[in-house]
GROMACS .gro file of C-alpha atoms in nm:
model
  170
    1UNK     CA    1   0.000   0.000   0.000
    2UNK     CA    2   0.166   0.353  -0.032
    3UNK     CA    3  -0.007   0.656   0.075
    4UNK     CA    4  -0.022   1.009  -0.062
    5UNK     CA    5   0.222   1.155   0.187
    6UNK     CA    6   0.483   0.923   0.074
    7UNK     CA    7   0.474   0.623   0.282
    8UNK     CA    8   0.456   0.262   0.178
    9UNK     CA    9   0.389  -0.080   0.384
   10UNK     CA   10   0.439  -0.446   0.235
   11UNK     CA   11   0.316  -0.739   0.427
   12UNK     CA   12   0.207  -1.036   0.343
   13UNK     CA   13  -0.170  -1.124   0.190
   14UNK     CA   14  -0.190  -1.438   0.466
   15UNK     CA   15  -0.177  -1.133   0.740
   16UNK     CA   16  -0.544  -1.054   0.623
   17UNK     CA   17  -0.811  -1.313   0.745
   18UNK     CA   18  -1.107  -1.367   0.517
   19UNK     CA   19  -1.416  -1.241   0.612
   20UNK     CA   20  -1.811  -1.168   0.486
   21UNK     CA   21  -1.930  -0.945   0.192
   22UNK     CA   22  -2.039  -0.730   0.449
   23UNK     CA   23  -1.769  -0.704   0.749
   24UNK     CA   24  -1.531  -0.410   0.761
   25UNK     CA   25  -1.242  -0.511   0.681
   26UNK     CA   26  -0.915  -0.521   0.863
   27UNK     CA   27  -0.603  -0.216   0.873
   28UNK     CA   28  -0.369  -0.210   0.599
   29UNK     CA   29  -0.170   0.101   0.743
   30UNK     CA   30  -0.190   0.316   1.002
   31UNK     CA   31  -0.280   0.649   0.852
   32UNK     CA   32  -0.182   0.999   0.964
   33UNK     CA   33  -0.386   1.288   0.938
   34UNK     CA   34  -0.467   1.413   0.626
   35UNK     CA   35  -0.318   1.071   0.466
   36UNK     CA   36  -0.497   0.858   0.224
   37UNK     CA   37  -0.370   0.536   0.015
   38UNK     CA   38  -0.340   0.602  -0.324
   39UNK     CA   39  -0.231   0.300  -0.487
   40UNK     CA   40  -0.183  -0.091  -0.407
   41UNK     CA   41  -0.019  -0.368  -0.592
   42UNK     CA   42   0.139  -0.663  -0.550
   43UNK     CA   43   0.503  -0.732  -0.523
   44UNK     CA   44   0.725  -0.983  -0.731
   45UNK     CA   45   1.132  -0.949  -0.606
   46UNK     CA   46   1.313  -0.878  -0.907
   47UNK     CA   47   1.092  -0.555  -1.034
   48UNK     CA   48   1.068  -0.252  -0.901
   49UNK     CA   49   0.815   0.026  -0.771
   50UNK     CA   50   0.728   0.304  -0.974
   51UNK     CA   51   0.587   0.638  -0.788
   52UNK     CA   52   0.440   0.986  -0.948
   53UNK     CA   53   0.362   1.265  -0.865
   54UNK     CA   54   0.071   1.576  -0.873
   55UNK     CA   55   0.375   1.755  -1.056
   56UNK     CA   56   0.546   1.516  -1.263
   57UNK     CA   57   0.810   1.334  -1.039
   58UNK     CA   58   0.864   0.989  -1.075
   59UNK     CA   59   1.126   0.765  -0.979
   60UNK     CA   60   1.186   0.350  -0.954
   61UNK     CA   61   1.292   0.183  -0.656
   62UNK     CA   62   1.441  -0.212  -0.608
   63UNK     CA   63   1.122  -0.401  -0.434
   64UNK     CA   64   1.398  -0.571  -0.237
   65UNK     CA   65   1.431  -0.235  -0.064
   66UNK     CA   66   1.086  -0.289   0.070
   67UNK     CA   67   1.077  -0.492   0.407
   68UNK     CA   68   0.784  -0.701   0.465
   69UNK     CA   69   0.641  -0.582   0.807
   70UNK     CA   70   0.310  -0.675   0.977
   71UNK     CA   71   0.030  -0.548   0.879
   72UNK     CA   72  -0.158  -0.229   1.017
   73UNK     CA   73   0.231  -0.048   1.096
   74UNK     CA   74   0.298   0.308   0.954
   75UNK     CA   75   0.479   0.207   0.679
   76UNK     CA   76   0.814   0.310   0.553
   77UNK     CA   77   0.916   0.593   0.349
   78UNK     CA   78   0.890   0.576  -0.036
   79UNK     CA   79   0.928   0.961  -0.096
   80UNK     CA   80   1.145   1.259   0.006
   81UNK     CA   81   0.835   1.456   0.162
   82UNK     CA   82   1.040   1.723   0.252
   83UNK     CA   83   1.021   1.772  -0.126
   84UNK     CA   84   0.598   1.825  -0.168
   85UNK     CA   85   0.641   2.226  -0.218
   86UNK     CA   86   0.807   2.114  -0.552
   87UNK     CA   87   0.731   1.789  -0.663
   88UNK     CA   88   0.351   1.771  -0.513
   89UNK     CA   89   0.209   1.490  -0.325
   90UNK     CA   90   0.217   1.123  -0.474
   91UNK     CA   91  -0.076   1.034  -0.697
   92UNK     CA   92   0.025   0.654  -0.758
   93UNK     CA   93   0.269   0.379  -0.772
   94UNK     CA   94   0.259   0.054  -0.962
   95UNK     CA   95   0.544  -0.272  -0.967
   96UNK     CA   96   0.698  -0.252  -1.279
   97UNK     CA   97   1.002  -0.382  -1.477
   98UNK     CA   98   1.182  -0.198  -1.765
   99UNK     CA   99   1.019  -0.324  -2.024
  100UNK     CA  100   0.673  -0.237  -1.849
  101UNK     CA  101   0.487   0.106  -2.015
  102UNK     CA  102   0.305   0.328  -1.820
  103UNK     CA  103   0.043   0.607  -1.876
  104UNK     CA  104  -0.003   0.925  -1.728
  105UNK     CA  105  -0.274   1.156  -1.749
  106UNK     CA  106  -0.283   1.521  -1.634
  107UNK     CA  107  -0.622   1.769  -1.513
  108UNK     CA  108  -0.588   1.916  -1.882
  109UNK     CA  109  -0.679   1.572  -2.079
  110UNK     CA  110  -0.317   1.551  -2.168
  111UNK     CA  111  -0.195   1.176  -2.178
  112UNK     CA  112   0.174   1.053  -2.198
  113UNK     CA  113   0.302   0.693  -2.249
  114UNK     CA  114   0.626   0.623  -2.096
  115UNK     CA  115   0.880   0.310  -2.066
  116UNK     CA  116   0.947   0.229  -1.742
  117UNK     CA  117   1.319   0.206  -1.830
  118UNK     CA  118   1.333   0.589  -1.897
  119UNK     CA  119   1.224   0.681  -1.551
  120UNK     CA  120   1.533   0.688  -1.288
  121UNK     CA  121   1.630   0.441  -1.043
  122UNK     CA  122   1.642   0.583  -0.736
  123UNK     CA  123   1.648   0.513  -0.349
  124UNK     CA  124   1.313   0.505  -0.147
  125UNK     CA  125   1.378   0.817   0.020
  126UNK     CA  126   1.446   1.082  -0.258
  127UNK     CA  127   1.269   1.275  -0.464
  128UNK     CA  128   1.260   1.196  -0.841
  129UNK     CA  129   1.328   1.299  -1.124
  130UNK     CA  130   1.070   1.512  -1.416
  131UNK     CA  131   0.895   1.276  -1.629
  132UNK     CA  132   0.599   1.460  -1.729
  133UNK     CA  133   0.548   1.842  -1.746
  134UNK     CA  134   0.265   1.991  -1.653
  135UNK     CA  135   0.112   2.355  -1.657
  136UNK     CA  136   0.162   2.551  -1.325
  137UNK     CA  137  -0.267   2.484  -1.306
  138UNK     CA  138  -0.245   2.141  -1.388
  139UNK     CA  139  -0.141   1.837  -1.221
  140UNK     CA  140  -0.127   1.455  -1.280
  141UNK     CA  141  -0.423   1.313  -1.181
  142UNK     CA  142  -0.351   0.925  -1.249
  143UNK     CA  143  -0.151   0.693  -1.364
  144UNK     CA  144  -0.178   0.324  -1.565
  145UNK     CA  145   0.038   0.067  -1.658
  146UNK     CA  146   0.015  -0.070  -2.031
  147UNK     CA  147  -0.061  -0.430  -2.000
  148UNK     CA  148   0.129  -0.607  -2.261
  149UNK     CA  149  -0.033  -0.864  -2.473
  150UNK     CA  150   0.141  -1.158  -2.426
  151UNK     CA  151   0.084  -1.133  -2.072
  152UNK     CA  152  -0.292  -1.141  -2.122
  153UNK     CA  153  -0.417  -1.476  -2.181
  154UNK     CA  154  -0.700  -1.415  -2.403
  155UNK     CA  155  -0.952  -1.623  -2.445
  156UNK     CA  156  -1.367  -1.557  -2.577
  157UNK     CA  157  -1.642  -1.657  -2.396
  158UNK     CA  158  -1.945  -1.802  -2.499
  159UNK     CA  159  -2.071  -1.396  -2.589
  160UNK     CA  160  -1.756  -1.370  -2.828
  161UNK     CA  161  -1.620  -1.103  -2.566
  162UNK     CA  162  -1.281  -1.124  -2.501
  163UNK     CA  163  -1.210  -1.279  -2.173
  164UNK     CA  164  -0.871  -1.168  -1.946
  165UNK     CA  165  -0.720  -1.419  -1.663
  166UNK     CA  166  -0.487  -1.298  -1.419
  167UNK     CA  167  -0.164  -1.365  -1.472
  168UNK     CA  168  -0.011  -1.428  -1.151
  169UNK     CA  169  -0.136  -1.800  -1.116
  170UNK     CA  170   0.065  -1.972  -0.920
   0.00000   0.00000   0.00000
């Protein structure tokens, strides 16, 4: 999970206890004020996680630099905060490799596709490098990543509409 103000918490899935369509849920991070998640994912060792943000920073770090912890902790830090004035608070993060593409989309309807490989790897705690710019009125409002085609098993159901498995069976 990583959070808007830069913080990020990895633990494992077997930490969360299944439960009823209807129960609340259990805590993923302990939040501080004014802190929301912005983006979840799941982690594979030998990629890397990619963060944005509202002004166009973006950097990759090692997921090996990511220590599992339990589940419901504050997190570590995945962004120089001290940086916000400049770079703006983080708008997403997805696990990605370098041949992985990701789109970015700003408040003006402006869309960007970039490989992974041309953003910079960095350590978790600085603060990026440009990879989009946007207007002083505009900021980056999300972010995707491209899914390739050969790693979407299609197949057509019974409609004739394709059909997409997930492709981390194990």
């Amino acid at each position: 999970l990583v959070t808007r103000k830069g913080k990020c918490i990895s633990f494992s899935e077997k930490d969360v206890r299944s439960m009823g369509r209807i129960a609340a849920g259990v805590r993923g991070i302990k939040l501080d004020k004014s802190d929301t998640v912005v983006d979840m994912d799941i982690l594979v060792d030998d990629k890397e996680i990619l963060v944005v943000t509202q002004n166009g920073y973006g950097k990759r770090t090692p997921v090996k630099d990511y220590t599992i912890q339990a589940r419901g902790g504050k997190g570590v830090l995945t962004y120089n905060k001290s940086k916000f004035s400049k770079t703006g608070e983080l708008i997403g993060a997805k696990v990605v490799d370098e041949d992985d593409e990701i789109l970015l989309i700003n408040s003006d309807g402006i869309i960007i596709r970039i490989r992974a490989e041309e953003v910079s790897k960095l350590s978790r705690s600085t603060q990026g490098v440009k990879i989009m710019r946007v207007d002083d009125d505009a900021n980056i409002v999300a972010m995707a990543k491209v899914i390739r085609e050969e790693e979407a098993d299609q197949e057509k159901d019974e409609d004739g509409q394709i059909k997409f498995e997930d492709s981390r069976k194990a």
